[in-house]
Coordinates of C-alpha atoms in Angstrom, one line a residue:
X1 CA -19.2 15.7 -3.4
X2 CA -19.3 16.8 0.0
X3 CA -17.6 20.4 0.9
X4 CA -15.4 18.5 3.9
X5 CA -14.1 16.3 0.9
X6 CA -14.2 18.9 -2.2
X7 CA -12.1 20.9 0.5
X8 CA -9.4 18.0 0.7
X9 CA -9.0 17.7 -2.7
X10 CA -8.4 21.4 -3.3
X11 CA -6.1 21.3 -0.6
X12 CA -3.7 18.0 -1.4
X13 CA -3.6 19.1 -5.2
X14 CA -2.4 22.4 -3.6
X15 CA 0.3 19.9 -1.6
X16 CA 1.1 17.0 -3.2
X17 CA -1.6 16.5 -5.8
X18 CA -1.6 16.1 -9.8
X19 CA -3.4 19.1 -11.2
X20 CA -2.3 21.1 -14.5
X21 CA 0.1 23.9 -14.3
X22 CA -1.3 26.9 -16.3
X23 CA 0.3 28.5 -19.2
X24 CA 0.7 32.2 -19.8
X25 CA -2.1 32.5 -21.3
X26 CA -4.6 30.8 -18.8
X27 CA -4.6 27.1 -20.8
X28 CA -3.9 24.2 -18.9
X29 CA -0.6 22.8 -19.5
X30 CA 1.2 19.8 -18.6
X31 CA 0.2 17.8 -15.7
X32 CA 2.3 18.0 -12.4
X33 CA 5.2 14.8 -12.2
X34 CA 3.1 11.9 -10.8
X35 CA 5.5 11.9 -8.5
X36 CA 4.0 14.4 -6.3
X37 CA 0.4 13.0 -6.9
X38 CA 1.7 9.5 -5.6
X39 CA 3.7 11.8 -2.4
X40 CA 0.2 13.4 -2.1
X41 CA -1.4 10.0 -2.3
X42 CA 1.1 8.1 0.0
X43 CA 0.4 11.0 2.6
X44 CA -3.5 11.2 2.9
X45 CA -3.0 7.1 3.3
X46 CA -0.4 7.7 6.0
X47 CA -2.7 10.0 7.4
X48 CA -5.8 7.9 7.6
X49 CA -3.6 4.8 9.1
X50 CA -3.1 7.1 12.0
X51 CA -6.5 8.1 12.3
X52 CA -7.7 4.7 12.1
X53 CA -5.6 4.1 15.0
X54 CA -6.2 7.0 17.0
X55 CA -10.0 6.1 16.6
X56 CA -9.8 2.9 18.0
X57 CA -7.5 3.8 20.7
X58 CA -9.5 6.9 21.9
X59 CA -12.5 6.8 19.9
X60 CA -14.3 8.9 17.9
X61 CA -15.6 11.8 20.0
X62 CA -12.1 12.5 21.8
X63 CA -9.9 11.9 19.1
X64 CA -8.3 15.1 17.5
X65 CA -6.5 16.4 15.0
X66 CA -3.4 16.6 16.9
X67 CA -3.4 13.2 17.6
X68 CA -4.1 12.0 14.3
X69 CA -0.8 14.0 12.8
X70 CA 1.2 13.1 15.7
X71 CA 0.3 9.1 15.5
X72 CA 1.4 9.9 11.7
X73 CA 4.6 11.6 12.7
X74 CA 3.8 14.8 10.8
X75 CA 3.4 18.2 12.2
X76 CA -1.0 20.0 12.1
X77 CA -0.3 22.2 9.5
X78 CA 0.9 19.1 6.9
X79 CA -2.8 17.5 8.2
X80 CA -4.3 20.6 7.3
X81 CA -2.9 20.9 4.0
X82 CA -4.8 17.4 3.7
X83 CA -8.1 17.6 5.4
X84 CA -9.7 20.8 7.0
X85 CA -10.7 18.8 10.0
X86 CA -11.6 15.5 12.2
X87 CA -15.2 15.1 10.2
X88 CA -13.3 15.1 6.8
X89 CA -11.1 12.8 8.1
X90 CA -13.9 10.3 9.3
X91 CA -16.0 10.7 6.0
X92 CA -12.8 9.6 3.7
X93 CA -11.8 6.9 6.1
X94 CA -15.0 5.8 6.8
X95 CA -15.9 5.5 2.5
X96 CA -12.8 3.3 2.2
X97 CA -13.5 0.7 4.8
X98 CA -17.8 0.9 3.4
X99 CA -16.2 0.4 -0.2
X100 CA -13.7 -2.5 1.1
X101 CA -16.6 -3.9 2.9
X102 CA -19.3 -4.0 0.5
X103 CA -16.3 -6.0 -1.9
X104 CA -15.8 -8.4 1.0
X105 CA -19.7 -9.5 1.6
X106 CA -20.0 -9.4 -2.1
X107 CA -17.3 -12.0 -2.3
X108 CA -19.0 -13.9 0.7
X109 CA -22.6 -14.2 -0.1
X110 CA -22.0 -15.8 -3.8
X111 CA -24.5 -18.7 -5.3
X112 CA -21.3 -21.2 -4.9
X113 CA -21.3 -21.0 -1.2
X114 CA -25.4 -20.4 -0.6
X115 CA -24.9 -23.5 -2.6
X116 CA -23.0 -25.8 0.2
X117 CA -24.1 -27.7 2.3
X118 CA -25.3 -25.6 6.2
X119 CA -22.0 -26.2 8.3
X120 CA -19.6 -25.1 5.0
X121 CA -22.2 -22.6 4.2
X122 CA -21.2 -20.6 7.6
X123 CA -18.0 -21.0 7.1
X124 CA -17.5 -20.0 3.6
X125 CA -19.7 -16.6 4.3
X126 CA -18.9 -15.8 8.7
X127 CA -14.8 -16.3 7.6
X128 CA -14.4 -13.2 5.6
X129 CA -16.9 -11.1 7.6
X130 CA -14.9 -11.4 10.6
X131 CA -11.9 -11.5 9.0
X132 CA -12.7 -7.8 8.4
X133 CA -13.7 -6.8 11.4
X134 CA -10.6 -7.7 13.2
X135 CA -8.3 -6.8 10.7
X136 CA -10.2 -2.7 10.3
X137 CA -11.6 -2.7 13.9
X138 CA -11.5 1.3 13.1
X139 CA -15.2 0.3 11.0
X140 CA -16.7 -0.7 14.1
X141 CA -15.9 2.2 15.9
X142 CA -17.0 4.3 13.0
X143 CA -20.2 3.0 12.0
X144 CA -21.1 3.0 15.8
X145 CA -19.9 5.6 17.3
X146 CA -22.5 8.0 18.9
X147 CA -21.4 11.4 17.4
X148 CA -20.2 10.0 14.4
X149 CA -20.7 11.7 10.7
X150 CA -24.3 12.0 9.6
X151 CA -22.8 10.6 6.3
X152 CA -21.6 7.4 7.5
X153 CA -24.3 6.8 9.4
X154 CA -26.7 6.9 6.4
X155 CA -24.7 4.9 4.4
X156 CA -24.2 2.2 6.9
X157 CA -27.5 1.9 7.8
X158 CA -28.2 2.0 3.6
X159 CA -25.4 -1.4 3.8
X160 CA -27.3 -3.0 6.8
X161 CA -30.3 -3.1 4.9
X162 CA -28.4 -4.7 2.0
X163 CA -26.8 -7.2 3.7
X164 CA -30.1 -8.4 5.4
X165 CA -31.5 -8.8 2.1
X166 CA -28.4 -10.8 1.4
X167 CA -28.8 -12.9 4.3
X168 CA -33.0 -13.2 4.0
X169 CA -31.7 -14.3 0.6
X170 CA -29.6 -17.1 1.4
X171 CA -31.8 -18.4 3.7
X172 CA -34.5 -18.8 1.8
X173 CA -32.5 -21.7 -0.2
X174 CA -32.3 -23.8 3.0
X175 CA -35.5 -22.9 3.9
X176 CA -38.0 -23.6 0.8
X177 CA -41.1 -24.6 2.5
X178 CA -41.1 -21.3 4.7
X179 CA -43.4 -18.7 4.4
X180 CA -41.5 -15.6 3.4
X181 CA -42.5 -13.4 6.9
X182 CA -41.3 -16.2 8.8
X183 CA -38.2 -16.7 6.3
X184 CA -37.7 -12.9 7.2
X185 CA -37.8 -13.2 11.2
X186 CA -35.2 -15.8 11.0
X187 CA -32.7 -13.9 8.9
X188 CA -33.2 -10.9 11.7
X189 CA -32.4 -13.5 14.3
X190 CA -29.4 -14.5 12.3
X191 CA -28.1 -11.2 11.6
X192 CA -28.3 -10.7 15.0
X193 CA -26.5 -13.6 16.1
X194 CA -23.8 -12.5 14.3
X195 CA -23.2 -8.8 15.7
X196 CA -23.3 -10.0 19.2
X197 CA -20.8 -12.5 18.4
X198 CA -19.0 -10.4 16.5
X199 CA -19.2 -7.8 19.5
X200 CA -17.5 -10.7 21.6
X201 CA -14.6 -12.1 19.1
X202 CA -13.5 -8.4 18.9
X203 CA -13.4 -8.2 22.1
X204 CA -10.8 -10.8 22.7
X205 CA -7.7 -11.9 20.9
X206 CA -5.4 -15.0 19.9
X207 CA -7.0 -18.7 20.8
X208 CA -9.9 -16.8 22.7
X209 CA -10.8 -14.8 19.6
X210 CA -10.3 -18.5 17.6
X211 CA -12.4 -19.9 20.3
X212 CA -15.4 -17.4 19.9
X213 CA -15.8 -17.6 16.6
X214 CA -16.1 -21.2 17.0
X215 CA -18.7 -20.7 19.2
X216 CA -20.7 -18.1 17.0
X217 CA -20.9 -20.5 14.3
X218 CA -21.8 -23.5 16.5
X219 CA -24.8 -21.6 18.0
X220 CA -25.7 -20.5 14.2
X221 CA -25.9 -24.2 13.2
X222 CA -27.7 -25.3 16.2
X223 CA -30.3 -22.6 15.7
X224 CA -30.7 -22.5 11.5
X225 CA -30.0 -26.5 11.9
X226 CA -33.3 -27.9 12.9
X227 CA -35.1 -25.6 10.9
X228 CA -33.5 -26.8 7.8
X229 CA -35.1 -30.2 8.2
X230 CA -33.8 -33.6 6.7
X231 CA -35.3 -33.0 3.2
X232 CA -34.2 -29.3 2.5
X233 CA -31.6 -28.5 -0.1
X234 CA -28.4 -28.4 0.8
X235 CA -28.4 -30.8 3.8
X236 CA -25.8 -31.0 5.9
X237 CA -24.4 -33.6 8.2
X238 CA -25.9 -32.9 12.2
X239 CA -23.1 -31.8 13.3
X240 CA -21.7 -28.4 14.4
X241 CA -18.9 -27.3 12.2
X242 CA -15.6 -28.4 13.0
X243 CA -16.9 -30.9 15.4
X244 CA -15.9 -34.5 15.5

């Protein structure tokens, strides 16, 4: 356990949390009313909504403790009783949105959708991705940030790796005949693709957001399309997805 988090777990038992009260003579008694843990608990959530949103609005590097507890309506000292400063703040937000991440790409990359058809392929796995991205655009900011926490940035560089595995993976059943270097190239390219598209759908909103993701996954098809070939598993129709 990091010292920025053992710190804000000493301090929001010493708040709100749902350690043991001591008896007289130093044994641990009963536990504190879990009403104060779920206070505690419903605080350092309330807390990390508002830095979420401070991050996004300011980013990283010139957001501040002060603006995180007044986005959250509460006063620096309550923060403090939380999380001793910005960093700790970052580390706990940040291992949230890696943990809800990693249960999102799990859920996207199963055998049932490596299993469909290309064009339903793209959609099954690319939906939830960017789903994501624009519902926690606070991830981007902090697994890209310049001067952001040592910590995340090991452990997103730890996911990337993963996840183009995952992808090199998938491909691999569309693309049979391959050699495995060449299988690898085109799973960078892919991954690639989709962080510059990415970059651009989060960048807009409404029927332009709609209309860029289209247009991520019709340039996808078009470039994994021909190198699928007529007689690969898994053929789909020529057609980009959604297109007449």
């Amino acid at each position: 356990m990091s010292e920025a988090k053992a710190t804000k777990g000493a301090a929001a038992d010493g708040a709100d949390g749902g350690s043991t009260v001591g008896t007289p003579d130093g044994t641990p008694g009963s536990a504190r009313p879990r009403r104060r843990q779920a206070r505690g608990e419903a605080r350092i959530a309330q807390l990390l909504r508002a830095a979420a949103s401070v991050f996004c609005t300011s980013g990283y590097t010139a957001s501040s403790t002060n603006a995180i507890a007044r986005e959250a309506g509460v006063s620096p000292g309550t923060l403090y009783q939380f999380f001793p400063n910005k960093e700790a703040i970052a580390v706990e937000l940040g291992d949230q949105l890696l943990n809800r991440w990693r249960d999102t790409y799990g859920a996207a990359f199963t055998q049932s959708h490596i299993e469909l058809p290309l064009d339903r392929m793209l959609d099954a796995i690319l939906d939830p991705l960017i789903a994501f991205n624009c519902e926690n655009p606070a991830f981007s900011v902090l697994m890209h940030g310049s001067e952001i926490p040592g910590r995340i940035t090991e452990e997103h560089d730890t996911l990337h790796a993963t996840m183009l595995t995952r992808v090199e993976s998938a491909l691999a059943g569309y693309l049979p005949d391959v050699p495995a270097d060449q299988v690898r190239r085109i799973a960078d390219m892919t991954f690639m693709l989709f962080k510059a598209g990415l970059d651009l759908i989060m960048a807009h909103e409404g029927e332009e957001r709609a209309a860029y993701i289209q247009e991520l996954k019709t340039i996808m098809f078009r470039y994994l399309d021909p190198l699928v070939g007529d007689d690969a598993p898994h053929r789909a129709a020529r057609r980009a997805p959604h297109t007449p």
